[in-house]
mmCIF file of C-alpha atoms and ligand atoms in Angstrom:
data_model
loop_
_atom_site.group_PDB
_atom_site.id
_atom_site.type_symbol
_atom_site.label_atom_id
_atom_site.label_comp_id
_atom_site.label_asym_id
_atom_site.label_seq_id
_atom_site.Cartn_x
_atom_site.Cartn_y
_atom_site.Cartn_z
ATOM 1 C CA MET A 19 41.445 69.570 -136.802
ATOM 2 C CA ASN A 20 42.035 68.827 -133.081
ATOM 3 C CA GLN A 21 43.648 71.006 -130.356
ATOM 4 C CA THR A 22 47.370 70.493 -129.627
ATOM 5 C CA GLY A 23 49.600 71.786 -126.865
ATOM 6 C CA ALA A 24 50.493 71.070 -123.325
ATOM 7 C CA PRO A 25 49.349 67.773 -122.115
ATOM 8 C CA GLN A 26 45.653 67.005 -121.207
ATOM 9 C CA ARG A 27 45.359 66.615 -117.313
ATOM 10 C CA PHE A 28 41.639 66.052 -116.822
ATOM 11 C CA ARG A 29 39.607 64.042 -119.295
ATOM 12 C CA THR A 30 35.869 64.335 -118.810
ATOM 13 C CA ARG A 31 32.770 63.785 -120.775
ATOM 14 C CA ILE A 32 32.812 67.397 -121.868
ATOM 15 C CA THR A 33 36.269 67.451 -122.990
ATOM 16 C CA GLU A 34 35.623 64.453 -125.209
ATOM 17 C CA LEU A 35 32.408 65.890 -126.335
ATOM 18 C CA PHE A 36 34.074 69.216 -127.522
ATOM 19 C CA GLY A 37 37.353 67.729 -128.338
ATOM 20 C CA ILE A 38 39.101 70.131 -125.935
ATOM 21 C CA ARG A 39 42.112 69.699 -123.758
ATOM 22 C CA HIS A 40 40.951 71.357 -120.665
ATOM 23 C CA PRO A 41 37.513 71.130 -118.887
ATOM 24 C CA ILE A 42 37.147 75.004 -119.285
ATOM 25 C CA LEU A 43 34.315 76.551 -121.363
ATOM 26 C CA ALA A 44 34.354 80.468 -121.685
ATOM 27 C CA GLY A 45 30.491 81.296 -122.022
ATOM 28 C CA GLY A 46 29.139 83.861 -124.419
ATOM 29 C CA LEU A 47 29.979 87.531 -123.582
ATOM 30 C CA MET A 48 27.687 90.098 -125.040
ATOM 31 C CA TRP A 49 30.094 92.638 -127.056
ATOM 32 C CA LEU A 50 33.204 90.928 -125.823
ATOM 33 C CA SER A 51 33.225 87.346 -127.025
ATOM 34 C CA ASP A 52 34.482 88.090 -130.331
ATOM 35 C CA ALA A 53 36.821 86.233 -132.734
ATOM 36 C CA ASP A 54 39.961 87.345 -130.746
ATOM 37 C CA TYR A 55 38.530 86.262 -127.432
ATOM 38 C CA VAL A 56 37.039 82.883 -128.740
ATOM 39 C CA ALA A 57 40.298 82.037 -130.626
ATOM 40 C CA ALA A 58 42.522 82.774 -127.613
ATOM 41 C CA VAL A 59 40.362 80.407 -125.430
ATOM 42 C CA VAL A 60 40.494 77.702 -127.975
ATOM 43 C CA ASN A 61 44.180 78.104 -128.668
ATOM 44 C CA ALA A 62 44.779 77.741 -124.778
ATOM 45 C CA GLY A 63 42.746 74.398 -124.922
ATOM 46 C CA GLY A 64 39.416 75.507 -123.907
ATOM 47 C CA MET A 65 36.026 75.957 -125.750
ATOM 48 C CA GLY A 66 34.789 79.597 -126.463
ATOM 49 C CA PHE A 67 31.655 80.869 -128.076
ATOM 50 C CA ILE A 68 31.190 83.927 -130.076
ATOM 51 C CA THR A 69 27.921 85.892 -129.168
ATOM 52 C CA SER A 70 25.940 86.110 -132.360
ATOM 53 C CA ARG A 71 23.625 88.752 -130.855
ATOM 54 C CA SER A 72 26.743 91.134 -130.711
ATOM 55 C CA PHE A 73 26.629 91.292 -134.572
ATOM 56 C CA ALA A 74 24.324 93.800 -136.222
ATOM 57 C CA SER A 75 23.946 91.486 -139.389
ATOM 58 C CA VAL A 76 24.238 87.996 -140.680
ATOM 59 C CA ARG A 77 27.040 89.289 -142.908
ATOM 60 C CA VAL A 78 29.104 90.932 -140.160
ATOM 61 C CA PHE A 79 28.844 87.703 -138.053
ATOM 62 C CA GLN A 80 29.947 85.553 -140.911
ATOM 63 C CA ALA A 81 32.930 87.815 -141.321
ATOM 64 C CA GLU A 82 33.760 87.242 -137.613
ATOM 65 C CA LEU A 83 33.320 83.490 -137.985
ATOM 66 C CA GLU A 84 35.902 83.491 -140.907
ATOM 67 C CA ARG A 85 38.314 85.677 -138.690
ATOM 68 C CA CYS A 86 38.047 83.185 -135.902
ATOM 69 C CA ALA A 87 38.610 80.234 -137.942
ATOM 70 C CA ALA A 88 41.692 82.010 -139.440
ATOM 71 C CA LEU A 89 43.005 82.707 -135.798
ATOM 72 C CA THR A 90 42.379 79.053 -134.585
ATOM 73 C CA GLY A 91 44.089 77.564 -137.811
ATOM 74 C CA GLY A 92 41.046 75.482 -138.310
ATOM 75 C CA VAL A 93 40.546 74.172 -134.978
ATOM 76 C CA PRO A 94 36.827 74.234 -134.014
ATOM 77 C CA PHE A 95 35.174 76.941 -131.864
ATOM 78 C CA GLY A 96 31.569 77.632 -130.696
ATOM 79 C CA VAL A 97 28.788 80.133 -131.138
ATOM 80 C CA ASN A 98 26.384 81.368 -128.616
ATOM 81 C CA LEU A 99 22.743 81.894 -129.547
ATOM 82 C CA SER A 100 20.361 83.631 -127.435
ATOM 83 C CA THR A 101 16.977 81.971 -127.081
ATOM 84 C CA SER A 102 15.790 84.920 -124.827
ATOM 85 C CA ARG A 103 12.389 86.323 -125.733
ATOM 86 C CA HIS A 104 13.822 89.743 -125.328
ATOM 87 C CA THR A 105 16.067 89.403 -128.403
ATOM 88 C CA ASP A 106 14.480 89.962 -131.959
ATOM 89 C CA VAL A 107 17.518 88.710 -133.715
ATOM 90 C CA PRO A 108 16.772 86.000 -136.503
ATOM 91 C CA LEU A 109 18.006 83.139 -134.505
ATOM 92 C CA MET A 110 17.659 80.440 -137.401
ATOM 93 C CA ALA A 111 19.577 82.764 -139.779
ATOM 94 C CA TYR A 112 22.561 83.063 -137.455
ATOM 95 C CA LEU A 113 22.612 79.398 -136.885
ATOM 96 C CA GLN A 114 22.466 78.587 -140.613
ATOM 97 C CA ALA A 115 25.532 81.126 -141.184
ATOM 98 C CA ALA A 116 27.406 79.350 -138.300
ATOM 99 C CA LEU A 117 26.737 75.976 -139.823
ATOM 100 C CA ASP A 118 27.672 76.889 -143.273
ATOM 101 C CA GLN A 119 30.889 78.150 -141.790
ATOM 102 C CA GLY A 120 31.486 74.695 -140.390
ATOM 103 C CA VAL A 121 30.782 75.722 -136.641
ATOM 104 C CA ARG A 122 29.581 72.429 -134.730
ATOM 105 C CA PHE A 123 29.530 73.602 -131.059
ATOM 106 C CA PHE A 124 26.692 75.976 -129.913
ATOM 107 C CA GLU A 125 25.728 77.411 -126.402
ATOM 108 C CA THR A 126 22.142 78.513 -125.923
ATOM 109 C CA SER A 127 20.830 80.701 -123.401
ATOM 110 C CA GLY A 128 17.620 81.957 -122.450
ATOM 111 C CA ARG A 129 14.497 80.109 -122.900
ATOM 112 C CA ALA A 130 14.529 76.310 -123.707
ATOM 113 C CA PRO A 131 15.902 75.835 -127.177
ATOM 114 C CA ALA A 132 12.932 75.240 -129.780
ATOM 115 C CA ASP A 133 12.738 71.714 -131.306
ATOM 116 C CA ALA A 134 13.716 73.271 -134.479
ATOM 117 C CA LEU A 135 16.541 74.645 -133.431
ATOM 118 C CA ILE A 136 18.074 71.412 -131.797
ATOM 119 C CA ALA A 137 16.867 69.463 -134.851
ATOM 120 C CA ALA A 138 18.724 71.622 -137.262
ATOM 121 C CA ILE A 139 21.892 71.565 -134.972
ATOM 122 C CA HIS A 140 21.811 67.798 -134.859
ATOM 123 C CA ALA A 141 20.887 67.557 -138.585
ATOM 124 C CA ALA A 142 24.233 69.198 -139.364
ATOM 125 C CA GLY A 143 26.200 66.795 -136.887
ATOM 126 C CA ALA A 144 26.635 69.625 -134.335
ATOM 127 C CA LEU A 145 26.080 69.627 -130.686
ATOM 128 C CA VAL A 146 24.421 72.208 -128.173
ATOM 129 C CA ILE A 147 25.047 72.956 -124.622
ATOM 130 C CA HIS A 148 22.184 74.649 -123.018
ATOM 131 C CA LYS A 149 23.098 77.308 -120.124
ATOM 132 C CA VAL A 150 20.386 77.361 -117.313
ATOM 133 C CA PRO A 151 20.227 78.958 -113.946
ATOM 134 C CA LEU A 152 18.534 76.215 -112.050
ATOM 135 C CA LEU A 153 18.424 72.389 -112.464
ATOM 136 C CA ARG A 154 14.820 71.991 -113.330
ATOM 137 C CA TYR A 155 15.656 73.838 -116.700
ATOM 138 C CA GLY A 156 18.390 71.682 -117.135
ATOM 139 C CA LEU A 157 16.157 68.588 -116.759
ATOM 140 C CA SER A 158 13.827 70.148 -119.148
ATOM 141 C CA ALA A 159 16.639 70.717 -121.809
ATOM 142 C CA GLU A 160 17.900 67.173 -121.132
ATOM 143 C CA ARG A 161 14.211 65.680 -122.218
ATOM 144 C CA LEU A 162 14.308 68.071 -125.200
ATOM 145 C CA GLY A 163 17.365 66.440 -126.554
ATOM 146 C CA VAL A 164 20.398 68.809 -125.677
ATOM 147 C CA ASP A 165 23.746 67.282 -125.543
ATOM 148 C CA ALA A 166 24.977 68.882 -122.240
ATOM 149 C CA VAL A 167 23.906 71.520 -119.755
ATOM 150 C CA ALA A 168 25.657 74.392 -118.150
ATOM 151 C CA LEU A 169 24.302 75.283 -114.780
ATOM 152 C CA VAL A 170 25.246 78.626 -113.604
ATOM 153 C CA GLY A 171 24.666 79.689 -109.655
ATOM 154 C CA MET A 172 23.471 83.053 -108.479
ATOM 155 C CA GLU A 173 27.007 84.509 -108.332
ATOM 156 C CA CYS A 174 27.197 84.257 -112.165
ATOM 157 C CA GLY A 175 27.915 87.464 -114.145
ATOM 158 C CA GLY A 176 25.161 88.401 -116.446
ATOM 159 C CA HIS A 177 21.705 86.760 -116.032
ATOM 160 C CA PRO A 178 21.195 84.276 -113.184
ATOM 161 C CA GLY A 179 17.594 84.136 -114.528
ATOM 162 C CA VAL A 180 15.108 83.603 -111.532
ATOM 163 C CA ASN A 181 17.907 81.790 -109.616
ATOM 164 C CA LEU A 182 18.685 84.108 -106.408
ATOM 165 C CA ASP A 183 19.356 81.361 -103.908
ATOM 166 C CA VAL A 184 21.268 78.559 -105.390
ATOM 167 C CA PRO A 185 25.173 78.874 -105.635
ATOM 168 C CA ALA A 186 27.183 77.030 -107.995
ATOM 169 C CA MET A 187 28.346 74.573 -105.515
ATOM 170 C CA LEU A 188 25.024 73.549 -104.288
ATOM 171 C CA GLY A 189 23.473 73.477 -107.891
ATOM 172 C CA GLY A 190 26.565 71.327 -109.161
ATOM 173 C CA ALA A 191 26.182 68.868 -106.316
ATOM 174 C CA ILE A 192 22.462 68.372 -106.986
ATOM 175 C CA ALA A 193 22.900 68.084 -110.676
ATOM 176 C CA GLN A 194 25.272 65.151 -110.054
ATOM 177 C CA GLU A 195 22.225 63.258 -108.577
ATOM 178 C CA ARG A 196 19.691 64.032 -111.189
ATOM 179 C CA LEU A 197 21.105 64.931 -114.591
ATOM 180 C CA ARG A 198 22.091 62.162 -116.944
ATOM 181 C CA LEU A 199 23.869 64.497 -119.279
ATOM 182 C CA PRO A 200 27.460 65.923 -119.014
ATOM 183 C CA TYR A 201 27.329 69.114 -117.317
ATOM 184 C CA ALA A 202 29.447 72.126 -116.570
ATOM 185 C CA ILE A 203 28.781 74.525 -113.687
ATOM 186 C CA GLY A 204 29.663 78.250 -113.567
ATOM 187 C CA GLY A 205 29.228 81.182 -111.321
ATOM 188 C CA GLY A 206 32.038 82.842 -109.251
ATOM 189 C CA ILE A 207 34.555 80.544 -110.603
ATOM 190 C CA GLY A 208 38.207 81.817 -111.151
ATOM 191 C CA THR A 209 40.594 79.323 -109.617
ATOM 192 C CA GLY A 210 42.020 75.941 -110.217
ATOM 193 C CA ARG A 211 40.872 74.921 -106.619
ATOM 194 C CA GLN A 212 37.385 75.714 -107.816
ATOM 195 C CA LEU A 213 37.979 73.641 -111.071
ATOM 196 C CA LEU A 214 38.810 70.619 -109.053
ATOM 197 C CA ALA A 215 35.938 71.139 -106.601
ATOM 198 C CA ALA A 216 33.532 71.297 -109.667
ATOM 199 C CA LEU A 217 35.042 67.955 -110.961
ATOM 200 C CA ALA A 218 34.774 66.415 -107.317
ATOM 201 C CA LEU A 219 31.157 67.502 -107.185
ATOM 202 C CA GLY A 220 30.442 65.533 -110.354
ATOM 203 C CA ALA A 221 30.639 68.253 -113.063
ATOM 204 C CA ASP A 222 32.495 67.680 -116.172
ATOM 205 C CA ALA A 223 33.808 71.164 -116.777
ATOM 206 C CA VAL A 224 33.654 74.751 -115.619
ATOM 207 C CA VAL A 225 31.842 77.775 -117.306
ATOM 208 C CA ILE A 226 33.772 81.034 -116.974
ATOM 209 C CA GLY A 227 32.999 84.612 -117.711
ATOM 210 C CA THR A 228 34.134 87.157 -115.363
ATOM 211 C CA ARG A 229 37.487 85.757 -114.449
ATOM 212 C CA PHE A 230 38.579 86.100 -118.379
ATOM 213 C CA LEU A 231 37.402 89.887 -118.686
ATOM 214 C CA ALA A 232 40.807 91.372 -118.336
ATOM 215 C CA ALA A 233 42.603 88.776 -120.616
ATOM 216 C CA ALA A 234 44.960 90.560 -123.063
ATOM 217 C CA GLU A 235 42.751 89.292 -125.957
ATOM 218 C CA VAL A 236 39.523 90.892 -124.734
ATOM 219 C CA ASN A 237 38.982 93.968 -127.155
ATOM 220 C CA ALA A 238 38.043 96.432 -124.160
ATOM 221 C CA HIS A 239 39.396 99.725 -123.080
ATOM 222 C CA PRO A 240 42.417 99.416 -120.919
ATOM 223 C CA ALA A 241 40.487 101.509 -118.045
ATOM 224 C CA TYR A 242 37.673 98.941 -118.129
ATOM 225 C CA LYS A 243 40.125 95.995 -117.403
ATOM 226 C CA GLN A 244 41.677 98.283 -114.729
ATOM 227 C CA ARG A 245 38.373 98.567 -113.035
ATOM 228 C CA VAL A 246 37.662 94.841 -113.224
ATOM 229 C CA ILE A 247 41.042 94.091 -111.829
ATOM 230 C CA ALA A 248 40.413 96.633 -108.858
ATOM 231 C CA ALA A 249 37.108 94.927 -108.169
ATOM 232 C CA GLY A 250 36.557 92.737 -105.262
ATOM 233 C CA GLU A 251 34.056 89.965 -104.426
ATOM 234 C CA ASP A 252 31.557 92.590 -103.212
ATOM 235 C CA ASP A 253 31.776 94.947 -106.229
ATOM 236 C CA SER A 254 28.817 93.515 -108.295
ATOM 237 C CA LEU A 255 25.152 93.989 -107.709
ATOM 238 C CA VAL A 256 21.954 92.305 -109.027
ATOM 239 C CA ALA A 257 19.405 94.536 -110.558
ATOM 240 C CA PHE A 258 15.948 93.756 -111.697
ATOM 241 C CA ALA A 259 15.763 90.769 -109.365
ATOM 242 C CA GLY A 260 12.371 89.079 -109.734
ATOM 243 C CA ASN A 261 11.294 91.743 -112.528
ATOM 244 C CA GLN A 262 10.764 89.424 -115.332
ATOM 245 C CA PRO A 263 9.428 91.753 -117.758
ATOM 246 C CA MET A 264 12.785 93.588 -117.609
ATOM 247 C CA GLY A 265 14.427 90.701 -118.453
ATOM 248 C CA GLY A 266 14.829 89.344 -114.900
ATOM 249 C CA ALA A 267 17.928 89.484 -112.441
ATOM 250 C CA TRP A 268 21.040 90.795 -113.857
ATOM 251 C CA ARG A 269 24.325 90.625 -112.115
ATOM 252 C CA VAL A 270 26.522 93.674 -113.203
ATOM 253 C CA MET A 271 29.491 95.722 -111.950
ATOM 254 C CA ALA A 272 28.307 98.068 -109.130
ATOM 255 C CA ASN A 273 28.727 101.262 -111.185
ATOM 256 C CA ALA A 274 27.040 104.581 -111.467
ATOM 257 C CA THR A 275 24.456 103.185 -114.313
ATOM 258 C CA ALA A 276 23.833 100.270 -112.077
ATOM 259 C CA ARG A 277 23.158 102.115 -108.980
ATOM 260 C CA THR A 278 20.923 104.573 -110.705
ATOM 261 C CA VAL A 279 18.683 101.373 -111.782
ATOM 262 C CA ARG A 280 18.684 100.332 -108.163
ATOM 263 C CA THR A 281 17.682 103.589 -106.947
ATOM 264 C CA ARG A 282 14.641 103.866 -109.541
ATOM 265 C CA GLU A 283 13.743 100.439 -108.445
ATOM 266 C CA ALA A 284 13.708 101.324 -104.640
ATOM 267 C CA ALA A 285 11.530 104.100 -105.653
ATOM 268 C CA GLY A 286 9.034 101.910 -106.911
ATOM 269 C CA LEU A 287 9.546 102.973 -110.798
ATOM 270 C CA ASP A 288 8.782 100.074 -113.312
ATOM 271 C CA GLY A 289 8.582 99.591 -116.874
ATOM 272 C CA PHE A 290 10.787 99.621 -119.845
ATOM 273 C CA ASP A 291 10.398 103.506 -120.422
ATOM 274 C CA VAL A 292 11.684 104.364 -116.943
ATOM 275 C CA PHE A 293 14.889 102.153 -117.560
ATOM 276 C CA SER A 294 15.599 102.537 -121.242
ATOM 277 C CA ASP A 295 17.904 105.585 -120.986
ATOM 278 C CA LEU A 296 20.305 103.241 -118.891
ATOM 279 C CA LEU A 297 19.847 100.063 -120.724
ATOM 280 C CA ARG A 298 20.889 101.025 -124.200
ATOM 281 C CA GLY A 299 23.691 98.592 -125.419
ATOM 282 C CA THR A 300 25.804 101.404 -126.866
ATOM 283 C CA LEU A 301 26.296 102.688 -123.207
ATOM 284 C CA SER A 302 28.191 99.605 -122.443
ATOM 285 C CA ARG A 303 29.828 98.795 -125.816
ATOM 286 C CA ASP A 304 30.728 102.359 -126.761
ATOM 287 C CA GLY A 305 30.555 104.148 -123.630
ATOM 288 C CA CYS A 306 32.547 101.600 -121.572
ATOM 289 C CA TYR A 307 34.165 98.801 -123.592
ATOM 290 C CA ARG A 308 35.376 101.338 -126.340
ATOM 291 C CA ASP A 309 35.801 104.574 -124.789
ATOM 292 C CA GLY A 310 36.798 103.393 -121.012
ATOM 293 C CA ASP A 311 33.960 105.230 -119.039
ATOM 294 C CA THR A 312 33.219 102.453 -116.618
ATOM 295 C CA ASP A 313 30.275 103.999 -115.327
ATOM 296 C CA SER A 314 28.622 103.939 -118.530
ATOM 297 C CA GLY A 315 25.964 101.089 -119.008
ATOM 298 C CA MET A 316 25.145 97.833 -117.412
ATOM 299 C CA LEU A 317 28.244 95.738 -117.321
ATOM 300 C CA SER A 318 27.725 92.030 -116.702
ATOM 301 C CA MET A 319 30.331 90.918 -114.151
ATOM 302 C CA GLY A 320 30.240 88.766 -110.951
ATOM 303 C CA PRO A 321 32.288 88.316 -107.640
ATOM 304 C CA ALA A 322 34.817 86.252 -109.529
ATOM 305 C CA ALA A 323 36.316 89.604 -110.308
ATOM 306 C CA CYS A 324 38.359 89.278 -107.149
ATOM 307 C CA PHE A 325 40.365 86.655 -108.980
ATOM 308 C CA VAL A 326 41.433 89.232 -111.742
ATOM 309 C CA ASP A 327 44.813 90.534 -110.548
ATOM 310 C CA ARG A 328 46.247 91.869 -113.993
ATOM 311 C CA VAL A 329 45.984 91.863 -117.670
ATOM 312 C CA ALA A 330 47.431 88.476 -119.027
ATOM 313 C CA PRO A 331 47.267 86.365 -122.143
ATOM 314 C CA MET A 332 44.473 83.882 -122.086
ATOM 315 C CA SER A 333 46.733 80.909 -122.317
ATOM 316 C CA GLU A 334 48.435 82.043 -119.129
ATOM 317 C CA ILE A 335 45.386 82.326 -117.146
ATOM 318 C CA ILE A 336 43.860 78.951 -118.402
ATOM 319 C CA ASP A 337 47.386 77.309 -117.760
ATOM 320 C CA HIS A 338 47.539 78.857 -114.369
ATOM 321 C CA ILE A 339 44.087 77.300 -113.341
ATOM 322 C CA ILE A 340 44.923 73.807 -114.848
ATOM 323 C CA THR A 341 48.223 73.846 -112.871
ATOM 324 C CA GLU A 342 46.626 74.984 -109.793
ATOM 325 C CA ALA A 343 43.830 72.371 -109.983
ATOM 326 C CA VAL A 344 46.493 69.551 -110.336
ATOM 327 C CA GLN A 345 48.207 70.834 -107.331
ATOM 328 C CA CYS A 346 45.258 71.027 -105.476
ATOM 329 C CA ARG A 347 44.655 67.253 -106.260
ATOM 330 C CA GLU A 348 48.155 66.533 -104.874
ATOM 331 C CA ARG A 349 47.358 68.475 -101.621
ATOM 332 C CA ILE A 350 44.146 66.400 -101.286
ATOM 333 C CA ASP A 351 46.231 63.222 -101.838
ATOM 334 C CA ARG A 352 48.569 64.355 -99.093
ATOM 335 C CA LEU A 353 45.636 64.806 -96.763
ATOM 336 C CA MET A 354 44.826 61.147 -97.198
ATOM 337 C CA PRO A 355 47.223 59.110 -95.142
ATOM 338 C CA ALA A 356 46.643 55.972 -96.787
ATOM 339 C CA LEU A 357 48.008 57.619 -100.081
ATOM 340 C CA ALA A 358 50.739 59.630 -98.586
ATOM 341 C CA PRO A 359 54.185 58.036 -99.160
ATOM 342 C CA ALA A 360 55.462 56.275 -96.075
HETATM 343 C C1 LIG B 102 30.452 90.729 -119.679
HETATM 344 C C2 LIG B 102 29.585 89.515 -119.810
HETATM 345 C C3 LIG B 102 28.822 89.319 -120.707
HETATM 346 C C4 LIG B 102 27.901 88.132 -120.741
HETATM 347 N N1 LIG B 102 26.998 88.046 -121.834
HETATM 348 C C5 LIG B 102 26.443 86.725 -122.131
HETATM 349 C C6 LIG B 102 25.739 86.589 -123.165
HETATM 350 O O1 LIG B 102 25.501 87.473 -124.004
HETATM 351 N N2 LIG B 102 25.248 85.448 -123.371
HETATM 352 C C7 LIG B 102 25.068 84.495 -122.387
HETATM 353 O O2 LIG B 102 24.744 83.445 -122.641
HETATM 354 N N3 LIG B 102 25.948 84.653 -121.289
HETATM 355 C C8 LIG B 102 26.558 85.876 -121.064
HETATM 356 N N4 LIG B 102 27.185 86.112 -120.133
HETATM 357 C C9 LIG B 102 27.441 84.880 -118.928
HETATM 358 C C10 LIG B 102 28.544 83.865 -119.169
HETATM 359 O O3 LIG B 102 28.591 83.402 -120.495
HETATM 360 C C11 LIG B 102 28.806 82.961 -118.213
HETATM 361 O O4 LIG B 102 27.735 82.031 -117.954
HETATM 362 C C12 LIG B 102 29.033 83.770 -116.796
HETATM 363 O O5 LIG B 102 29.778 84.819 -116.940
HETATM 364 C C13 LIG B 102 29.553 82.622 -115.877
HETATM 365 O O6 LIG B 102 29.864 83.160 -114.363
HETATM 366 P P1 LIG B 102 30.958 83.978 -113.919
HETATM 367 O O7 LIG B 102 30.781 85.394 -114.519
HETATM 368 O O8 LIG B 102 30.809 84.194 -112.507
HETATM 369 O O9 LIG B 102 32.221 83.411 -114.420
HETATM 370 C C14 LIG B 102 27.802 87.189 -119.744
HETATM 371 C C15 LIG B 102 28.844 87.242 -118.821
HETATM 372 C C16 LIG B 102 29.525 88.543 -118.651
HETATM 373 C C17 LIG B 102 30.736 88.467 -117.513
#
């Protein structure tokens, strides 16, 4: 079954690959990209990915997949698989559950996906977009046989990996010269102006996380959404920069937990035991997202929070981005005298 709705305004290699109306991918969000969120993105014309790592067992994950399929009325949606060495989740079991459910679109993030993972995805007629923080990892993934690459800049909420120097706009421009595969760029994107710029750079889509955090369909406490809305472009910080044993750089909301992490880092403290009291997933999942204490836990978020102005349905946010991109294109046309009406 295909997406229907408002007319398609931009057709790219990625809209074709995923069968979506708009070149907008909503990257996996730990604890937050559940069935409601992903279905909202898909029903609005983009592609979303349920984060498998958020579910304690394959059975609970399967139930979430079924719920998502019902919410999209059978229109395809995606699943995010973390290939990080910091996760002990049985990846292949989650992959199999998703394939059995009919999922055909996967976003991987973390280490380069193993040959066996890519082979299993392709054997089922499914496809995988691998998310990387630097082009060289994208080129490796291309050689490994993934179908598309998502290249995130240093501004991205979550893990920019070892990339603390290359913003999305620079990475996206370099990628156009070196990558053959279709690619999306992400990091700091929250407007139609940026979508059009991404397409102008050569990208086939954008990957968004932070801009969607206060969408009505995000199952998180209203106090959390209000804090995202209040945040400006300088209200995130990067912890664990250069500290690979701790999972590498992590861009989060600059809340009390994140500042305590940074204070301990500045004091030269190191090792998982030093930070474990601040990194428990339950602090963000239960303390913040469920109960509304926005100082509880490390909360992935980037500077694109500055574009979040209110709680709004996902369809409204996506429609606004597309409308703005079209208007931006018209503005560019007007800047070109040869194209302007006499
Ligand atoms: C709250 C939150 C949780 C995230 N969790 C994950 C995750 O579990 N897996 C993943 O691949 N990316 C994760 N990301 C990254 C997003 O998928 C996406 O790549 C990123 O948000 C894009 O940058 P932006 O935040 O500037 O839009 C997360 C981002 C946020 C904001």
